[in-house]
Amino acid sequence: MLNPLQCPRAYQAVDHVISEITYTTRKKLTDNDQSMDENKKCLSIVDYDPAQLFVNELRTSYNDQAEFFHDEFGGLTVGVLWKPSTHKHGNIDYVKIIDQWNLLGTGIIKEIRTFPERWC
C-alpha cells in the first residue's frame, strides 16, 4: 500500500475515504507541523507524481521478473505478478527482491503485503 500523501491523484479515486485527501487536507497536515518554516509549509508542484515515478522505476528495473499494476488515478496499491520465466531460473530470493522494492520506495510505500503461498 502506498502513502496517500505521496499520491497527488488520490483525490480522483472513487473510494470516499481516499477522496478526502485533497489539497486542503495536505495543507492542514503541513500547517500542524510547527517545525516547518512559514515559507515552506505548502507548495503545489505541478506534474510531479512520486507514486507513478516509483511504479515506472519498478517496471523499468524489474520488467524481466514481474509485472506491475497500478491505477494512476488515485490508486494506493501496486499489484505485482511474478512472470512464469522467473520461476524457471532456479532459486530466486523473493524476499530480497521485495526488500529492494521497499528500499526504492522509501517514503512512498506505507506497507507491503505478500502472499508467499502463491509464489510458486
Short mmCIF file of N, CA and C in Angstrom, two decimals:
data_model
loop_
_atom_site.label_atom_id
_atom_site.label_comp_id
_atom_site.label_asym_id
_atom_site.label_seq_id
_atom_site.Cartn_x
_atom_site.Cartn_y
_atom_site.Cartn_z
N MET A 1 0.84 -1.17 0.00
CA MET A 1 0.00 0.00 0.00
C MET A 1 0.89 1.24 0.00
N LEU A 2 0.49 2.23 -0.78
CA LEU A 2 1.27 3.46 -0.90
C LEU A 2 0.80 4.50 0.10
N ASN A 3 1.69 5.40 0.45
CA ASN A 3 1.38 6.50 1.34
C ASN A 3 0.47 7.48 0.60
N PRO A 4 -0.75 7.74 1.10
CA PRO A 4 -1.69 8.63 0.40
C PRO A 4 -1.14 10.04 0.17
N LEU A 5 -0.28 10.51 1.04
CA LEU A 5 0.27 11.85 0.87
C LEU A 5 1.30 11.92 -0.25
N GLN A 6 1.75 10.76 -0.74
CA GLN A 6 2.67 10.71 -1.86
C GLN A 6 1.96 10.39 -3.17
N CYS A 7 0.63 10.37 -3.13
CA CYS A 7 -0.18 10.09 -4.31
C CYS A 7 -1.03 11.33 -4.61
N PRO A 8 -0.52 12.26 -5.41
CA PRO A 8 -1.24 13.50 -5.63
C PRO A 8 -2.57 13.33 -6.34
N ARG A 9 -2.80 12.21 -6.98
CA ARG A 9 -4.07 11.98 -7.65
C ARG A 9 -5.06 11.19 -6.79
N ALA A 10 -4.75 11.00 -5.53
CA ALA A 10 -5.62 10.21 -4.65
C ALA A 10 -7.02 10.79 -4.56
N TYR A 11 -7.15 12.09 -4.71
CA TYR A 11 -8.48 12.72 -4.63
C TYR A 11 -9.35 12.33 -5.81
N GLN A 12 -8.79 11.76 -6.87
CA GLN A 12 -9.56 11.34 -8.03
C GLN A 12 -10.16 9.94 -7.85
N ALA A 13 -9.87 9.31 -6.75
CA ALA A 13 -10.34 7.95 -6.51
C ALA A 13 -11.85 7.92 -6.28
N VAL A 14 -12.46 6.79 -6.56
CA VAL A 14 -13.89 6.62 -6.35
C VAL A 14 -14.19 6.40 -4.87
N ASP A 15 -13.27 5.77 -4.16
CA ASP A 15 -13.43 5.48 -2.74
C ASP A 15 -13.55 6.78 -1.95
N HIS A 16 -14.61 6.93 -1.15
CA HIS A 16 -14.86 8.18 -0.44
C HIS A 16 -13.80 8.48 0.61
N VAL A 17 -13.26 7.47 1.23
CA VAL A 17 -12.22 7.69 2.24
C VAL A 17 -10.99 8.31 1.59
N ILE A 18 -10.60 7.76 0.48
CA ILE A 18 -9.43 8.27 -0.23
C ILE A 18 -9.71 9.65 -0.81
N SER A 19 -10.94 9.89 -1.27
CA SER A 19 -11.24 11.16 -1.91
C SER A 19 -11.19 12.32 -0.93
N GLU A 20 -11.11 12.04 0.37
CA GLU A 20 -10.98 13.10 1.37
C GLU A 20 -9.59 13.71 1.37
N ILE A 21 -8.65 13.05 0.72
CA ILE A 21 -7.27 13.55 0.69
C ILE A 21 -7.18 14.58 -0.43
N THR A 22 -7.31 15.82 -0.08
CA THR A 22 -7.28 16.91 -1.05
C THR A 22 -6.15 17.87 -0.71
N TYR A 23 -6.05 18.88 -1.50
CA TYR A 23 -5.04 19.91 -1.24
C TYR A 23 -5.24 20.50 0.15
N THR A 24 -6.51 20.73 0.54
CA THR A 24 -6.81 21.31 1.85
C THR A 24 -6.33 20.39 2.96
N THR A 25 -6.57 19.10 2.83
CA THR A 25 -6.13 18.15 3.84
C THR A 25 -4.61 18.15 3.94
N ARG A 26 -3.93 18.16 2.81
CA ARG A 26 -2.47 18.21 2.82
C ARG A 26 -1.98 19.49 3.50
N LYS A 27 -2.64 20.61 3.22
CA LYS A 27 -2.24 21.88 3.80
C LYS A 27 -2.41 21.84 5.31
N LYS A 28 -3.52 21.26 5.79
CA LYS A 28 -3.74 21.16 7.23
C LYS A 28 -2.64 20.31 7.89
N LEU A 29 -2.25 19.22 7.23
CA LEU A 29 -1.21 18.36 7.79
C LEU A 29 0.12 19.11 7.88
N THR A 30 0.45 19.88 6.86
CA THR A 30 1.71 20.62 6.90
C THR A 30 1.61 21.81 7.84
N ASP A 31 0.42 22.42 7.97
CA ASP A 31 0.25 23.55 8.88
C ASP A 31 0.41 23.13 10.33
N ASN A 32 0.08 21.88 10.64
CA ASN A 32 0.19 21.39 12.02
C ASN A 32 1.64 21.13 12.42
N ASP A 33 2.52 21.07 11.46
CA ASP A 33 3.93 20.82 11.76
C ASP A 33 4.60 22.14 12.11
N GLN A 34 4.82 22.36 13.39
CA GLN A 34 5.37 23.63 13.87
C GLN A 34 6.84 23.79 13.52
N SER A 35 7.51 22.69 13.20
CA SER A 35 8.94 22.77 12.92
C SER A 35 9.24 23.31 11.52
N MET A 36 8.22 23.40 10.68
CA MET A 36 8.43 23.86 9.32
C MET A 36 8.47 25.38 9.26
N ASP A 37 9.34 25.90 8.43
CA ASP A 37 9.44 27.33 8.19
C ASP A 37 8.16 27.81 7.50
N GLU A 38 7.72 29.01 7.79
CA GLU A 38 6.47 29.55 7.24
C GLU A 38 6.47 29.54 5.72
N ASN A 39 7.60 29.77 5.09
CA ASN A 39 7.67 29.82 3.63
C ASN A 39 7.68 28.44 2.99
N LYS A 40 7.85 27.38 3.77
CA LYS A 40 7.98 26.04 3.22
C LYS A 40 6.77 25.16 3.53
N LYS A 41 5.71 25.70 4.10
CA LYS A 41 4.62 24.87 4.60
C LYS A 41 3.89 24.09 3.51
N CYS A 42 3.39 24.73 2.48
CA CYS A 42 2.62 24.02 1.46
C CYS A 42 2.90 24.64 0.10
N LEU A 43 3.42 23.84 -0.78
CA LEU A 43 3.76 24.32 -2.11
C LEU A 43 3.26 23.28 -3.11
N SER A 44 2.44 23.71 -4.03
CA SER A 44 1.95 22.81 -5.06
C SER A 44 3.02 22.62 -6.12
N ILE A 45 3.26 21.38 -6.47
CA ILE A 45 4.23 21.06 -7.51
C ILE A 45 3.47 20.45 -8.67
N VAL A 46 3.59 21.06 -9.82
CA VAL A 46 2.85 20.63 -10.99
C VAL A 46 3.58 19.48 -11.67
N ASP A 47 2.79 18.48 -12.08
CA ASP A 47 3.31 17.35 -12.86
C ASP A 47 4.39 16.56 -12.13
N TYR A 48 4.22 16.39 -10.84
CA TYR A 48 5.14 15.57 -10.05
C TYR A 48 4.31 14.54 -9.30
N ASP A 49 4.47 13.29 -9.65
CA ASP A 49 3.69 12.20 -9.08
C ASP A 49 4.65 11.13 -8.57
N PRO A 50 5.04 11.19 -7.28
CA PRO A 50 6.01 10.22 -6.75
C PRO A 50 5.56 8.77 -6.91
N ALA A 51 4.27 8.50 -6.73
CA ALA A 51 3.78 7.13 -6.85
C ALA A 51 3.98 6.60 -8.27
N GLN A 52 3.64 7.41 -9.26
CA GLN A 52 3.78 6.98 -10.65
C GLN A 52 5.26 6.84 -11.03
N LEU A 53 6.09 7.74 -10.53
CA LEU A 53 7.53 7.63 -10.79
C LEU A 53 8.09 6.34 -10.18
N PHE A 54 7.61 5.98 -8.99
CA PHE A 54 8.04 4.75 -8.32
C PHE A 54 7.64 3.53 -9.15
N VAL A 55 6.39 3.49 -9.60
CA VAL A 55 5.91 2.35 -10.39
C VAL A 55 6.68 2.27 -11.72
N ASN A 56 6.93 3.40 -12.35
CA ASN A 56 7.70 3.39 -13.59
C ASN A 56 9.11 2.86 -13.37
N GLU A 57 9.72 3.23 -12.24
CA GLU A 57 11.06 2.72 -11.91
C GLU A 57 11.02 1.20 -11.69
N LEU A 58 9.98 0.71 -11.01
CA LEU A 58 9.84 -0.73 -10.83
C LEU A 58 9.71 -1.44 -12.17
N ARG A 59 8.86 -0.89 -13.04
CA ARG A 59 8.65 -1.51 -14.35
C ARG A 59 9.93 -1.53 -15.17
N THR A 60 10.70 -0.46 -15.10
CA THR A 60 11.95 -0.39 -15.85
C THR A 60 13.00 -1.35 -15.30
N SER A 61 13.13 -1.40 -14.00
CA SER A 61 14.20 -2.18 -13.37
C SER A 61 13.90 -3.67 -13.25
N TYR A 62 12.63 -4.02 -13.08
CA TYR A 62 12.29 -5.42 -12.81
C TYR A 62 11.34 -6.00 -13.85
N ASN A 63 11.37 -5.46 -15.06
CA ASN A 63 10.47 -5.90 -16.12
C ASN A 63 10.65 -7.36 -16.48
N ASP A 64 11.86 -7.88 -16.37
CA ASP A 64 12.10 -9.28 -16.73
C ASP A 64 11.64 -10.26 -15.66
N GLN A 65 11.32 -9.78 -14.45
CA GLN A 65 10.93 -10.66 -13.36
C GLN A 65 9.46 -10.57 -12.98
N ALA A 66 8.85 -9.40 -13.16
CA ALA A 66 7.48 -9.23 -12.68
C ALA A 66 6.72 -8.19 -13.50
N GLU A 67 5.40 -8.28 -13.42
CA GLU A 67 4.50 -7.27 -14.00
C GLU A 67 3.95 -6.44 -12.85
N PHE A 68 3.84 -5.14 -13.04
CA PHE A 68 3.36 -4.24 -12.00
C PHE A 68 2.09 -3.56 -12.47
N PHE A 69 1.09 -3.52 -11.59
CA PHE A 69 -0.21 -2.94 -11.91
C PHE A 69 -0.52 -1.84 -10.91
N HIS A 70 -0.90 -0.67 -11.44
CA HIS A 70 -1.20 0.47 -10.57
C HIS A 70 -2.22 1.36 -11.26
N ASP A 71 -3.25 1.76 -10.53
CA ASP A 71 -4.24 2.70 -11.03
C ASP A 71 -3.70 4.10 -10.83
N GLU A 72 -3.31 4.75 -11.91
CA GLU A 72 -2.68 6.06 -11.78
C GLU A 72 -3.66 7.16 -11.38
N PHE A 73 -4.95 6.86 -11.36
CA PHE A 73 -5.94 7.85 -10.96
C PHE A 73 -6.43 7.57 -9.55
N GLY A 74 -5.56 7.74 -8.60
CA GLY A 74 -5.95 7.61 -7.20
C GLY A 74 -5.67 6.28 -6.55
N GLY A 75 -5.05 5.36 -7.26
CA GLY A 75 -4.78 4.06 -6.67
C GLY A 75 -3.70 4.11 -5.60
N LEU A 76 -3.96 3.44 -4.50
CA LEU A 76 -3.00 3.40 -3.40
C LEU A 76 -2.31 2.04 -3.29
N THR A 77 -2.56 1.16 -4.23
CA THR A 77 -1.93 -0.16 -4.20
C THR A 77 -1.18 -0.40 -5.51
N VAL A 78 -0.16 -1.22 -5.40
CA VAL A 78 0.59 -1.68 -6.57
C VAL A 78 0.52 -3.19 -6.54
N GLY A 79 -0.07 -3.77 -7.56
CA GLY A 79 -0.15 -5.22 -7.67
C GLY A 79 1.06 -5.74 -8.42
N VAL A 80 1.56 -6.88 -7.98
CA VAL A 80 2.74 -7.48 -8.61
C VAL A 80 2.42 -8.92 -8.96
N LEU A 81 2.75 -9.28 -10.19
CA LEU A 81 2.58 -10.66 -10.65
C LEU A 81 3.93 -11.15 -11.15
N TRP A 82 4.45 -12.19 -10.49
CA TRP A 82 5.73 -12.75 -10.92
C TRP A 82 5.56 -13.40 -12.29
N LYS A 83 6.47 -13.16 -13.18
CA LYS A 83 6.42 -13.77 -14.51
C LYS A 83 6.81 -15.24 -14.39
N PRO A 84 6.17 -16.12 -15.16
CA PRO A 84 6.50 -17.55 -15.10
C PRO A 84 7.97 -17.84 -15.39
N SER A 85 8.58 -17.04 -16.23
CA SER A 85 10.00 -17.27 -16.55
C SER A 85 10.90 -17.06 -15.33
N THR A 86 10.43 -16.30 -14.34
CA THR A 86 11.20 -16.08 -13.12
C THR A 86 11.37 -17.38 -12.35
N HIS A 87 10.34 -18.21 -12.34
CA HIS A 87 10.39 -19.48 -11.61
C HIS A 87 11.34 -20.48 -12.28
N LYS A 88 11.51 -20.35 -13.59
CA LYS A 88 12.35 -21.29 -14.33
C LYS A 88 13.84 -21.05 -14.12
N HIS A 89 14.21 -19.87 -13.65
CA HIS A 89 15.62 -19.53 -13.48
C HIS A 89 16.23 -20.13 -12.23
N GLY A 90 15.47 -20.89 -11.51
CA GLY A 90 16.02 -21.55 -10.32
C GLY A 90 15.60 -20.87 -9.04
N ASN A 91 16.51 -20.89 -8.09
CA ASN A 91 16.22 -20.38 -6.76
C ASN A 91 16.29 -18.85 -6.74
N ILE A 92 15.15 -18.20 -6.71
CA ILE A 92 15.08 -16.74 -6.65
C ILE A 92 14.77 -16.33 -5.22
N ASP A 93 15.51 -15.39 -4.70
CA ASP A 93 15.26 -14.89 -3.34
C ASP A 93 14.23 -13.76 -3.41
N TYR A 94 12.96 -14.15 -3.35
CA TYR A 94 11.87 -13.18 -3.47
C TYR A 94 11.89 -12.16 -2.34
N VAL A 95 12.23 -12.59 -1.16
CA VAL A 95 12.26 -11.68 0.00
C VAL A 95 13.29 -10.58 -0.23
N LYS A 96 14.43 -10.94 -0.79
CA LYS A 96 15.47 -9.94 -1.05
C LYS A 96 15.01 -8.94 -2.11
N ILE A 97 14.33 -9.42 -3.13
CA ILE A 97 13.81 -8.53 -4.18
C ILE A 97 12.78 -7.57 -3.59
N ILE A 98 11.90 -8.08 -2.75
CA ILE A 98 10.88 -7.24 -2.12
C ILE A 98 11.53 -6.21 -1.19
N ASP A 99 12.58 -6.61 -0.50
CA ASP A 99 13.33 -5.65 0.33
C ASP A 99 13.93 -4.54 -0.53
N GLN A 100 14.38 -4.88 -1.73
CA GLN A 100 14.91 -3.86 -2.64
C GLN A 100 13.80 -2.89 -3.07
N TRP A 101 12.60 -3.43 -3.33
CA TRP A 101 11.47 -2.56 -3.69
C TRP A 101 11.14 -1.63 -2.53
N ASN A 102 11.18 -2.16 -1.32
CA ASN A 102 10.88 -1.35 -0.14
C ASN A 102 11.90 -0.22 0.02
N LEU A 103 13.16 -0.53 -0.22
CA LEU A 103 14.21 0.48 -0.15
C LEU A 103 14.03 1.54 -1.24
N LEU A 104 13.70 1.09 -2.44
CA LEU A 104 13.47 2.00 -3.56
C LEU A 104 12.28 2.93 -3.30
N GLY A 105 11.28 2.43 -2.60
CA GLY A 105 10.07 3.20 -2.34
C GLY A 105 10.01 3.84 -0.97
N THR A 106 11.15 4.06 -0.35
CA THR A 106 11.18 4.69 0.98
C THR A 106 10.44 6.02 0.94
N GLY A 107 9.48 6.18 1.86
CA GLY A 107 8.68 7.39 1.93
C GLY A 107 7.42 7.32 1.08
N ILE A 108 7.40 6.43 0.10
CA ILE A 108 6.24 6.28 -0.77
C ILE A 108 5.42 5.07 -0.34
N ILE A 109 6.11 4.00 0.07
CA ILE A 109 5.43 2.78 0.48
C ILE A 109 5.02 2.88 1.94
N LYS A 110 3.76 2.60 2.19
CA LYS A 110 3.26 2.57 3.57
C LYS A 110 3.43 1.18 4.16
N GLU A 111 3.07 0.15 3.39
CA GLU A 111 3.24 -1.23 3.84
C GLU A 111 3.30 -2.16 2.64
N ILE A 112 3.91 -3.31 2.84
CA ILE A 112 3.97 -4.34 1.81
C ILE A 112 3.31 -5.60 2.36
N ARG A 113 2.36 -6.10 1.60
CA ARG A 113 1.71 -7.37 1.96
C ARG A 113 2.09 -8.40 0.92
N THR A 114 2.52 -9.55 1.39
CA THR A 114 2.92 -10.62 0.47
C THR A 114 2.09 -11.87 0.73
N PHE A 115 2.02 -12.69 -0.29
CA PHE A 115 1.31 -13.97 -0.21
C PHE A 115 2.27 -15.05 -0.73
N PRO A 116 3.24 -15.47 0.12
CA PRO A 116 4.27 -16.42 -0.33
C PRO A 116 3.72 -17.74 -0.84
N GLU A 117 2.56 -18.14 -0.35
CA GLU A 117 2.00 -19.42 -0.80
C GLU A 117 1.61 -19.38 -2.27
N ARG A 118 1.52 -18.19 -2.86
CA ARG A 118 1.15 -18.05 -4.28
C ARG A 118 2.36 -17.81 -5.18
N TRP A 119 3.56 -17.84 -4.65
CA TRP A 119 4.74 -17.51 -5.44
C TRP A 119 5.15 -18.63 -6.39
N CYS A 120 4.80 -19.85 -6.09
CA CYS A 120 5.25 -20.97 -6.93
C CYS A 120 4.16 -21.44 -7.85
#
